[in-house]
PDB file of C-alpha atoms in Angstrom:
ATOM      1  CA  MET A  17     -12.560  23.578  11.013  1.00  0.00           C
ATOM      2  CA  SER A  18     -14.139  23.171   7.650  1.00  0.00           C
ATOM      3  CA  ILE A  19     -17.496  21.215   6.217  1.00  0.00           C
ATOM      4  CA  GLY A  20     -16.206  17.475   6.314  1.00  0.00           C
ATOM      5  CA  ILE A  21     -13.319  18.118   7.697  1.00  0.00           C
ATOM      6  CA  GLU A  22     -11.984  18.669  11.517  1.00  0.00           C
ATOM      7  CA  VAL A  23      -8.944  19.438  13.115  1.00  0.00           C
ATOM      8  CA  LEU A  24      -8.259  18.918  16.682  1.00  0.00           C
ATOM      9  CA  GLY A  25      -5.107  18.723  18.760  1.00  0.00           C
ATOM     10  CA  SER A  26      -1.913  20.194  18.560  1.00  0.00           C
ATOM     11  CA  GLY A  27       1.632  18.655  17.371  1.00  0.00           C
ATOM     12  CA  PRO A  28       2.708  17.024  14.168  1.00  0.00           C
ATOM     13  CA  VAL A  29      -0.084  16.611  11.305  1.00  0.00           C
ATOM     14  CA  VAL A  30      -1.805  13.271  10.802  1.00  0.00           C
ATOM     15  CA  ILE A  31      -4.665  12.800   8.256  1.00  0.00           C
ATOM     16  CA  LEU A  32      -7.235  10.014   8.950  1.00  0.00           C
ATOM     17  CA  LEU A  33      -9.024   8.946   6.097  1.00  0.00           C
ATOM     18  CA  HIS A  34     -12.251   6.495   6.725  1.00  0.00           C
ATOM     19  CA  SER A  35     -13.647   3.977   4.701  1.00  0.00           C
ATOM     20  CA  SER A  36     -16.226   3.437   1.565  1.00  0.00           C
ATOM     21  CA  LEU A  37     -20.189   3.613   3.796  1.00  0.00           C
ATOM     22  CA  SER A  38     -18.442   5.288   7.095  1.00  0.00           C
ATOM     23  CA  SER A  39     -17.491   8.591   8.075  1.00  0.00           C
ATOM     24  CA  LYS A  40     -14.492  10.246   9.901  1.00  0.00           C
ATOM     25  CA  ASP A  41     -16.915   9.187  13.194  1.00  0.00           C
ATOM     26  CA  GLN A  42     -14.966   5.884  12.711  1.00  0.00           C
ATOM     27  CA  TRP A  43     -11.455   7.441  13.916  1.00  0.00           C
ATOM     28  CA  LYS A  44     -13.275   9.405  16.811  1.00  0.00           C
ATOM     29  CA  ASN A  45     -11.450   7.437  19.664  1.00  0.00           C
ATOM     30  CA  LEU A  46      -8.393   7.180  17.975  1.00  0.00           C
ATOM     31  CA  VAL A  47      -8.641  10.775  17.308  1.00  0.00           C
ATOM     32  CA  LYS A  48      -9.496  11.471  21.572  1.00  0.00           C
ATOM     33  CA  GLN A  49      -6.092   9.238  22.137  1.00  0.00           C
ATOM     34  CA  LEU A  50      -4.018  10.876  19.489  1.00  0.00           C
ATOM     35  CA  SER A  51      -4.795  14.532  19.960  1.00  0.00           C
ATOM     36  CA  ALA A  52      -2.633  15.039  23.274  1.00  0.00           C
ATOM     37  CA  GLY A  53       0.578  14.632  20.534  1.00  0.00           C
ATOM     38  CA  PHE A  54      -0.566  15.250  16.969  1.00  0.00           C
ATOM     39  CA  THR A  55      -3.022  17.577  15.158  1.00  0.00           C
ATOM     40  CA  CYS A  56      -5.929  15.283  13.926  1.00  0.00           C
ATOM     41  CA  VAL A  57      -7.049  16.227  10.507  1.00  0.00           C
ATOM     42  CA  ASN A  58     -10.265  13.872  10.808  1.00  0.00           C
ATOM     43  CA  VAL A  59     -11.692  13.924   7.206  1.00  0.00           C
ATOM     44  CA  ASP A  60     -14.726  12.872   5.764  1.00  0.00           C
ATOM     45  CA  LEU A  61     -14.158  12.107   2.225  1.00  0.00           C
ATOM     46  CA  GLN A  62     -17.049  13.013  -0.439  1.00  0.00           C
ATOM     47  CA  GLY A  63     -20.184  11.362  -0.515  1.00  0.00           C
ATOM     48  CA  TYR A  64     -20.205  10.418   3.342  1.00  0.00           C
ATOM     49  CA  GLY A  65     -20.595  11.727   7.013  1.00  0.00           C
ATOM     50  CA  SER A  66     -21.383  15.687   6.427  1.00  0.00           C
ATOM     51  CA  GLU A  67     -20.811  15.775   2.925  1.00  0.00           C
ATOM     52  CA  ALA A  68     -23.314  13.101   2.283  1.00  0.00           C
ATOM     53  CA  ASN A  69     -25.770  15.106   0.748  1.00  0.00           C
ATOM     54  CA  LYS A  70     -23.893  17.210  -1.399  1.00  0.00           C
ATOM     55  CA  ALA A  71     -22.912  16.483  -5.342  1.00  0.00           C
ATOM     56  CA  VAL A  72     -20.109  14.598  -6.095  1.00  0.00           C
ATOM     57  CA  HIS A  73     -18.599  15.279  -9.576  1.00  0.00           C
ATOM     58  CA  SER A  74     -17.777  12.763 -12.069  1.00  0.00           C
ATOM     59  CA  PRO A  75     -14.957  11.534 -13.050  1.00  0.00           C
ATOM     60  CA  TYR A  76     -14.515  10.722  -9.334  1.00  0.00           C
ATOM     61  CA  THR A  77     -11.141  10.067  -8.660  1.00  0.00           C
ATOM     62  CA  LEU A  78      -8.468   9.645  -5.925  1.00  0.00           C
ATOM     63  CA  GLN A  79      -6.533  12.358  -7.204  1.00  0.00           C
ATOM     64  CA  CYS A  80      -9.879  14.285  -6.161  1.00  0.00           C
ATOM     65  CA  GLU A  81      -9.883  13.419  -2.516  1.00  0.00           C
ATOM     66  CA  VAL A  82      -5.888  14.538  -2.251  1.00  0.00           C
ATOM     67  CA  GLU A  83      -6.016  17.908  -4.265  1.00  0.00           C
ATOM     68  CA  ARG A  84      -9.316  18.439  -1.567  1.00  0.00           C
ATOM     69  CA  ILE A  85      -7.498  17.630   1.470  1.00  0.00           C
ATOM     70  CA  GLN A  86      -4.385  19.415   0.187  1.00  0.00           C
ATOM     71  CA  LEU A  87      -6.576  22.550  -0.242  1.00  0.00           C
ATOM     72  CA  PHE A  88      -7.568  22.596   3.461  1.00  0.00           C
ATOM     73  CA  LEU A  89      -4.147  22.153   4.738  1.00  0.00           C
ATOM     74  CA  GLN A  90      -2.968  24.707   2.552  1.00  0.00           C
ATOM     75  CA  GLN A  91      -5.891  27.318   4.037  1.00  0.00           C
ATOM     76  CA  GLN A  92      -5.398  26.013   7.517  1.00  0.00           C
ATOM     77  CA  ALA A  93      -1.825  26.646   7.371  1.00  0.00           C
ATOM     78  CA  LEU A  94      -1.069  22.975   8.318  1.00  0.00           C
ATOM     79  CA  SER A  95       2.567  21.746   7.014  1.00  0.00           C
ATOM     80  CA  GLY A  96       4.294  18.790   7.060  1.00  0.00           C
ATOM     81  CA  PRO A  97       5.655  16.381   7.701  1.00  0.00           C
ATOM     82  CA  TYR A  98       2.488  14.381   7.635  1.00  0.00           C
ATOM     83  CA  TYR A  99       1.011  11.298   9.397  1.00  0.00           C
ATOM     84  CA  LEU A 100      -1.634   9.231   7.285  1.00  0.00           C
ATOM     85  CA  VAL A 101      -3.685   7.116   8.594  1.00  0.00           C
ATOM     86  CA  GLY A 102      -6.326   5.209   5.885  1.00  0.00           C
ATOM     87  CA  HIS A 103      -8.378   2.352   5.932  1.00  0.00           C
ATOM     88  CA  SER A 104     -10.612   0.603   3.077  1.00  0.00           C
ATOM     89  CA  PHE A 105     -10.896   3.208   0.602  1.00  0.00           C
ATOM     90  CA  GLY A 106      -9.391   5.494   2.863  1.00  0.00           C
ATOM     91  CA  GLY A 107      -6.238   3.482   2.676  1.00  0.00           C
ATOM     92  CA  ALA A 108      -6.100   3.745  -1.291  1.00  0.00           C
ATOM     93  CA  VAL A 109      -6.793   7.559  -0.912  1.00  0.00           C
ATOM     94  CA  ALA A 110      -3.382   7.810   1.808  1.00  0.00           C
ATOM     95  CA  LEU A 111      -1.416   5.768  -0.801  1.00  0.00           C
ATOM     96  CA  ARG A 112      -2.265   8.542  -3.626  1.00  0.00           C
ATOM     97  CA  PHE A 113      -1.819  11.119  -0.975  1.00  0.00           C
ATOM     98  CA  ALA A 114       1.702   9.882   0.002  1.00  0.00           C
ATOM     99  CA  ASP A 115       2.474   9.371  -3.643  1.00  0.00           C
ATOM    100  CA  ALA A 116       1.519  12.802  -4.539  1.00  0.00           C
ATOM    101  CA  LEU A 117       3.585  14.387  -1.424  1.00  0.00           C
ATOM    102  CA  LYS A 118       6.298  12.175  -1.764  1.00  0.00           C
ATOM    103  CA  GLN A 119       8.596  13.088   1.309  1.00  0.00           C
ATOM    104  CA  GLN A 120       6.392  15.759   2.746  1.00  0.00           C
ATOM    105  CA  VAL A 121       4.576  12.507   4.448  1.00  0.00           C
ATOM    106  CA  LYS A 122       6.854  10.647   7.256  1.00  0.00           C
ATOM    107  CA  ALA A 123       4.679   7.627   8.363  1.00  0.00           C
ATOM    108  CA  LEU A 124       1.373   5.971   6.280  1.00  0.00           C
ATOM    109  CA  CYS A 125      -0.677   3.287   8.503  1.00  0.00           C
ATOM    110  CA  VAL A 126      -2.894   1.224   6.288  1.00  0.00           C
ATOM    111  CA  PHE A 127      -5.722  -1.099   6.956  1.00  0.00           C
ATOM    112  CA  GLU A 128      -5.841  -3.143   4.081  1.00  0.00           C
ATOM    113  CA  PRO A 129      -6.322  -0.376   1.338  1.00  0.00           C
ATOM    114  CA  VAL A 130      -8.088  -1.432  -1.756  1.00  0.00           C
ATOM    115  CA  ALA A 131      -6.093  -0.185  -4.110  1.00  0.00           C
ATOM    116  CA  PHE A 132      -6.924  -3.101  -6.183  1.00  0.00           C
ATOM    117  CA  HIS A 133      -5.151  -0.899  -9.212  1.00  0.00           C
ATOM    118  CA  LEU A 134      -2.012  -2.240  -7.961  1.00  0.00           C
ATOM    119  CA  LEU A 135      -3.008  -5.963  -8.697  1.00  0.00           C
ATOM    120  CA  ASP A 136      -2.227  -6.760 -12.493  1.00  0.00           C
ATOM    121  CA  GLU A 137      -5.310  -6.449 -14.720  1.00  0.00           C
ATOM    122  CA  ALA A 138      -5.388 -10.288 -15.192  1.00  0.00           C
ATOM    123  CA  HIS A 139      -5.001 -10.750 -11.332  1.00  0.00           C
ATOM    124  CA  GLN A 140      -7.983 -13.239 -10.247  1.00  0.00           C
ATOM    125  CA  ASN A 141      -8.672 -10.935  -7.383  1.00  0.00           C
ATOM    126  CA  ARG A 142      -8.728  -7.858  -9.512  1.00  0.00           C
ATOM    127  CA  GLN A 143     -11.471  -9.648 -12.057  1.00  0.00           C
ATOM    128  CA  GLN A 144     -13.397 -10.771  -9.023  1.00  0.00           C
ATOM    129  CA  VAL A 145     -13.575  -7.164  -7.793  1.00  0.00           C
ATOM    130  CA  SER A 146     -14.273  -5.687 -10.904  1.00  0.00           C
ATOM    131  CA  GLU A 147     -17.457  -8.433 -11.436  1.00  0.00           C
ATOM    132  CA  LEU A 148     -18.601  -7.475  -7.796  1.00  0.00           C
ATOM    133  CA  ALA A 149     -18.918  -3.793  -9.261  1.00  0.00           C
ATOM    134  CA  VAL A 150     -20.461  -4.733 -12.428  1.00  0.00           C
ATOM    135  CA  ARG A 151     -22.935  -6.750 -10.627  1.00  0.00           C
ATOM    136  CA  MET A 152     -23.672  -4.109  -8.081  1.00  0.00           C
ATOM    137  CA  ASN A 153     -24.356  -1.849 -10.694  1.00  0.00           C
ATOM    138  CA  ASN A 154     -27.288  -4.006 -12.454  1.00  0.00           C
ATOM    139  CA  VAL A 155     -29.251  -4.724  -9.326  1.00  0.00           C
ATOM    140  CA  THR A 156     -31.427  -2.112  -6.934  1.00  0.00           C
ATOM    141  CA  ALA A 157     -29.958  -0.259  -4.306  1.00  0.00           C
ATOM    142  CA  ILE A 158     -30.535  -2.267  -1.724  1.00  0.00           C
ATOM    143  CA  GLU A 159     -29.196  -5.267  -3.237  1.00  0.00           C
ATOM    144  CA  ALA A 160     -26.054  -3.734  -4.294  1.00  0.00           C
ATOM    145  CA  ALA A 161     -25.824  -2.714  -0.365  1.00  0.00           C
ATOM    146  CA  ALA A 162     -26.115  -6.563   0.362  1.00  0.00           C
ATOM    147  CA  LEU A 163     -24.088  -7.413  -2.118  1.00  0.00           C
ATOM    148  CA  PHE A 164     -21.386  -5.303  -0.797  1.00  0.00           C
ATOM    149  CA  THR A 165     -21.702  -5.464   3.312  1.00  0.00           C
ATOM    150  CA  ASN A 166     -21.835  -9.218   2.666  1.00  0.00           C
ATOM    151  CA  TYR A 167     -18.523  -9.235   0.686  1.00  0.00           C
ATOM    152  CA  TRP A 168     -16.836  -7.801   3.322  1.00  0.00           C
ATOM    153  CA  ASN A 169     -18.445  -9.146   6.422  1.00  0.00           C
ATOM    154  CA  GLY A 170     -19.841 -12.503   5.299  1.00  0.00           C
ATOM    155  CA  GLU A 171     -23.071 -13.729   3.887  1.00  0.00           C
ATOM    156  CA  GLY A 172     -26.315 -12.785   5.877  1.00  0.00           C
ATOM    157  CA  TYR A 173     -24.831  -9.953   7.578  1.00  0.00           C
ATOM    158  CA  PHE A 174     -26.667  -7.205   5.833  1.00  0.00           C
ATOM    159  CA  ALA A 175     -30.288  -9.334   6.433  1.00  0.00           C
ATOM    160  CA  ALA A 176     -29.355  -9.511  10.099  1.00  0.00           C
ATOM    161  CA  LEU A 177     -29.438  -5.053  10.200  1.00  0.00           C
ATOM    162  CA  PRO A 178     -32.205  -2.966  11.052  1.00  0.00           C
ATOM    163  CA  LYS A 179     -34.651  -2.105   7.900  1.00  0.00           C
ATOM    164  CA  GLN A 180     -33.833   1.739   8.765  1.00  0.00           C
ATOM    165  CA  ILE A 181     -30.106   1.291   8.589  1.00  0.00           C
ATOM    166  CA  GLN A 182     -29.858  -1.293   5.709  1.00  0.00           C
ATOM    167  CA  GLN A 183     -32.060   1.781   3.740  1.00  0.00           C
ATOM    168  CA  GLY A 184     -29.076   3.987   5.045  1.00  0.00           C
ATOM    169  CA  LEU A 185     -26.320   1.695   3.208  1.00  0.00           C
ATOM    170  CA  ALA A 186     -28.464   1.590   0.523  1.00  0.00           C
ATOM    171  CA  GLY A 187     -28.662   5.311  -0.152  1.00  0.00           C
ATOM    172  CA  MET A 188     -25.285   5.495  -0.367  1.00  0.00           C
ATOM    173  CA  MET A 189     -24.920   2.823  -2.757  1.00  0.00           C
ATOM    174  CA  PRO A 190     -24.107   5.671  -5.757  1.00  0.00           C
ATOM    175  CA  LYS A 191     -21.205   6.884  -4.173  1.00  0.00           C
ATOM    176  CA  VAL A 192     -19.761   3.266  -3.432  1.00  0.00           C
ATOM    177  CA  ALA A 193     -19.987   2.820  -7.458  1.00  0.00           C
ATOM    178  CA  LEU A 194     -17.871   6.065  -7.388  1.00  0.00           C
ATOM    179  CA  ASP A 195     -15.262   4.688  -5.145  1.00  0.00           C
ATOM    180  CA  PHE A 196     -14.906   1.599  -7.304  1.00  0.00           C
ATOM    181  CA  GLU A 197     -14.626   3.475 -10.206  1.00  0.00           C
ATOM    182  CA  ALA A 198     -11.914   5.850  -8.688  1.00  0.00           C
ATOM    183  CA  ILE A 199      -9.786   2.604  -7.649  1.00  0.00           C
ATOM    184  CA  ILE A 200     -10.426   0.267 -10.891  1.00  0.00           C
ATOM    185  CA  ASN A 201      -9.744   3.320 -13.228  1.00  0.00           C
ATOM    186  CA  GLU A 202      -6.550   4.605 -10.991  1.00  0.00           C
ATOM    187  CA  PRO A 203      -3.642   4.674 -13.360  1.00  0.00           C
ATOM    188  CA  LYS A 204      -0.819   4.693 -10.624  1.00  0.00           C
ATOM    189  CA  THR A 205       0.892   1.075 -10.482  1.00  0.00           C
ATOM    190  CA  VAL A 206       3.159  -0.632  -7.671  1.00  0.00           C
ATOM    191  CA  SER A 207       6.175   0.533  -9.615  1.00  0.00           C
ATOM    192  CA  ASP A 208       5.125   4.268  -9.284  1.00  0.00           C
ATOM    193  CA  TYR A 209       4.458   3.979  -5.405  1.00  0.00           C
ATOM    194  CA  ALA A 210       7.888   1.812  -4.789  1.00  0.00           C
ATOM    195  CA  ALA A 211       9.821   5.053  -6.520  1.00  0.00           C
ATOM    196  CA  SER A 212       7.447   7.823  -5.186  1.00  0.00           C
ATOM    197  CA  ILE A 213       6.599   6.522  -1.158  1.00  0.00           C
ATOM    198  CA  SER A 214       9.731   7.396   0.803  1.00  0.00           C
ATOM    199  CA  ALA A 215       7.731   7.260   4.019  1.00  0.00           C
ATOM    200  CA  ASN A 216       7.293   4.505   6.762  1.00  0.00           C
ATOM    201  CA  VAL A 217       4.812   2.400   6.045  1.00  0.00           C
ATOM    202  CA  LEU A 218       2.885   0.192   8.072  1.00  0.00           C
ATOM    203  CA  LEU A 219       0.443  -2.437   6.753  1.00  0.00           C
ATOM    204  CA  ILE A 220      -2.070  -3.674   9.346  1.00  0.00           C
ATOM    205  CA  THR A 221      -4.406  -6.541   7.882  1.00  0.00           C
ATOM    206  CA  GLY A 222      -7.321  -9.301   9.117  1.00  0.00           C
ATOM    207  CA  GLN A 223      -6.602 -13.116   9.437  1.00  0.00           C
ATOM    208  CA  LYS A 224     -10.227 -13.488   7.984  1.00  0.00           C
ATOM    209  CA  SER A 225     -10.118 -10.833   5.395  1.00  0.00           C
ATOM    210  CA  ARG A 226     -10.973 -11.396   1.881  1.00  0.00           C
ATOM    211  CA  SER A 227      -7.879 -13.019  -0.303  1.00  0.00           C
ATOM    212  CA  ALA A 228      -8.628  -9.509  -2.387  1.00  0.00           C
ATOM    213  CA  ALA A 229      -7.911  -7.726   0.286  1.00  0.00           C
ATOM    214  CA  LYS A 230      -4.798  -9.561   1.401  1.00  0.00           C
ATOM    215  CA  ALA A 231      -3.377  -9.635  -2.172  1.00  0.00           C
ATOM    216  CA  VAL A 232      -2.496  -5.762  -2.256  1.00  0.00           C
ATOM    217  CA  VAL A 233      -1.529  -5.879   1.081  1.00  0.00           C
ATOM    218  CA  ASP A 234       1.045  -8.400  -0.386  1.00  0.00           C
ATOM    219  CA  VAL A 235       1.919  -6.859  -3.538  1.00  0.00           C
ATOM    220  CA  ILE A 236       2.463  -3.581  -1.559  1.00  0.00           C
ATOM    221  CA  GLU A 237       4.845  -5.165   1.388  1.00  0.00           C
ATOM    222  CA  GLY A 238       6.985  -6.806  -1.995  1.00  0.00           C
ATOM    223  CA  HIS A 239       7.574  -3.571  -3.832  1.00  0.00           C
ATOM    224  CA  VAL A 240       7.223  -0.725  -1.628  1.00  0.00           C
ATOM    225  CA  HIS A 241      10.107   0.382   0.922  1.00  0.00           C
ATOM    226  CA  HIS A 242      10.412   0.472   4.829  1.00  0.00           C
ATOM    227  CA  VAL A 243       7.577  -1.675   5.312  1.00  0.00           C
ATOM    228  CA  THR A 244       5.949  -3.039   8.542  1.00  0.00           C
ATOM    229  CA  LYS A 245       3.511  -5.990   8.346  1.00  0.00           C
ATOM    230  CA  ILE A 246       1.437  -6.733  11.409  1.00  0.00           C
ATOM    231  CA  GLU A 247      -1.939  -9.243  11.033  1.00  0.00           C
ATOM    232  CA  VAL A 248      -4.473  -9.119  13.828  1.00  0.00           C
ATOM    233  CA  ASN A 249      -7.299 -11.815  14.697  1.00  0.00           C
ATOM    234  CA  GLY A 250      -9.916 -10.041  12.778  1.00  0.00           C
ATOM    235  CA  GLY A 251     -11.421  -9.344   9.292  1.00  0.00           C
ATOM    236  CA  HIS A 252     -11.370  -6.257   6.902  1.00  0.00           C
ATOM    237  CA  MET A 253     -14.324  -3.949   9.441  1.00  0.00           C
ATOM    238  CA  ALA A 254     -11.900  -4.647  12.322  1.00  0.00           C
ATOM    239  CA  PRO A 255     -10.738  -0.867  12.531  1.00  0.00           C
ATOM    240  CA  LEU A 256     -14.861  -0.600  12.882  1.00  0.00           C
ATOM    241  CA  MET A 257     -15.442  -3.963  14.762  1.00  0.00           C
ATOM    242  CA  GLN A 258     -12.467  -4.388  16.583  1.00  0.00           C
ATOM    243  CA  SER A 259     -10.748  -1.308  17.344  1.00  0.00           C
ATOM    244  CA  SER A 260      -9.294  -1.733  20.474  1.00  0.00           C
ATOM    245  CA  LEU A 261      -6.946  -4.178  18.407  1.00  0.00           C
ATOM    246  CA  VAL A 262      -6.382  -1.944  15.855  1.00  0.00           C
ATOM    247  CA  ASN A 263      -6.067   1.189  17.376  1.00  0.00           C
ATOM    248  CA  PRO A 264      -3.219   0.797  19.567  1.00  0.00           C
ATOM    249  CA  LEU A 265      -1.100  -0.339  16.551  1.00  0.00           C
ATOM    250  CA  ILE A 266      -1.354   2.571  14.781  1.00  0.00           C
ATOM    251  CA  MET A 267      -0.452   5.180  18.288  1.00  0.00           C
ATOM    252  CA  ASP A 268       2.623   3.011  18.638  1.00  0.00           C
ATOM    253  CA  TYR A 269       3.490   3.088  15.085  1.00  0.00           C
ATOM    254  CA  LEU A 270       3.051   7.011  14.637  1.00  0.00           C
ATOM    255  CA  TYR A 271       4.585   7.885  18.278  1.00  0.00           C
ATOM    256  CA  SER A 272       7.358   5.591  17.156  1.00  0.00           C
ATOM    257  CA  ASN A 273       7.644   7.852  14.016  1.00  0.00           C
ATOM    258  CA  GLN A 274       7.688  11.083  15.459  1.00  0.00           C
TER     259      GLN A 274
END
């Protein structure tokens, strides 16, 4: 085990990547189920979970996370083929990892990767997300946390949370800003991913999700090869709030690609 990365189980290596404002704990139930057939590499992305109190160096990019995970895999002698699971920001990292390692990645399961860099700059949804990032940068941390969580969960969500949780989320807003920066400034295009990603891809989306998240799913489905799309009766945070819907889909897909 390395700080921020836990390994459990035996078999082919599956790397699990969580969303912003989360940690590797979001996958703990899935890891328990997968560890009988896979070596689960459960990652705290920089700035979250056990990595929350460590400095995140700028410029922060998706490639920073890819290189960090690659180094860990090399140090632990964990070789491919690799399987990837990612949600939201973790999904964007997973796509970049699959792009970097190409044929070494066998299967990729992503729930609404927020890879907004794959949308044209003039796309309405990309502009909407960029405007959200600007608004968040010009208010207090607590106001930014409300903007971000309400965007993904609906108006009133943040206000209904206990004050202690609100403060905890506010404390992570500087890292959320870096996540936005990494996504918007990522130079890879959907054509790049179409050329580099040879893995089988499971795209999961929620019926109640934001149009921006759905737009990214649609552009990936329209360009990347070997894609299967499944829609669930939930929103963007379904992997956390409705894991009983999402985890079986991921498990079935991973085992079907062994």
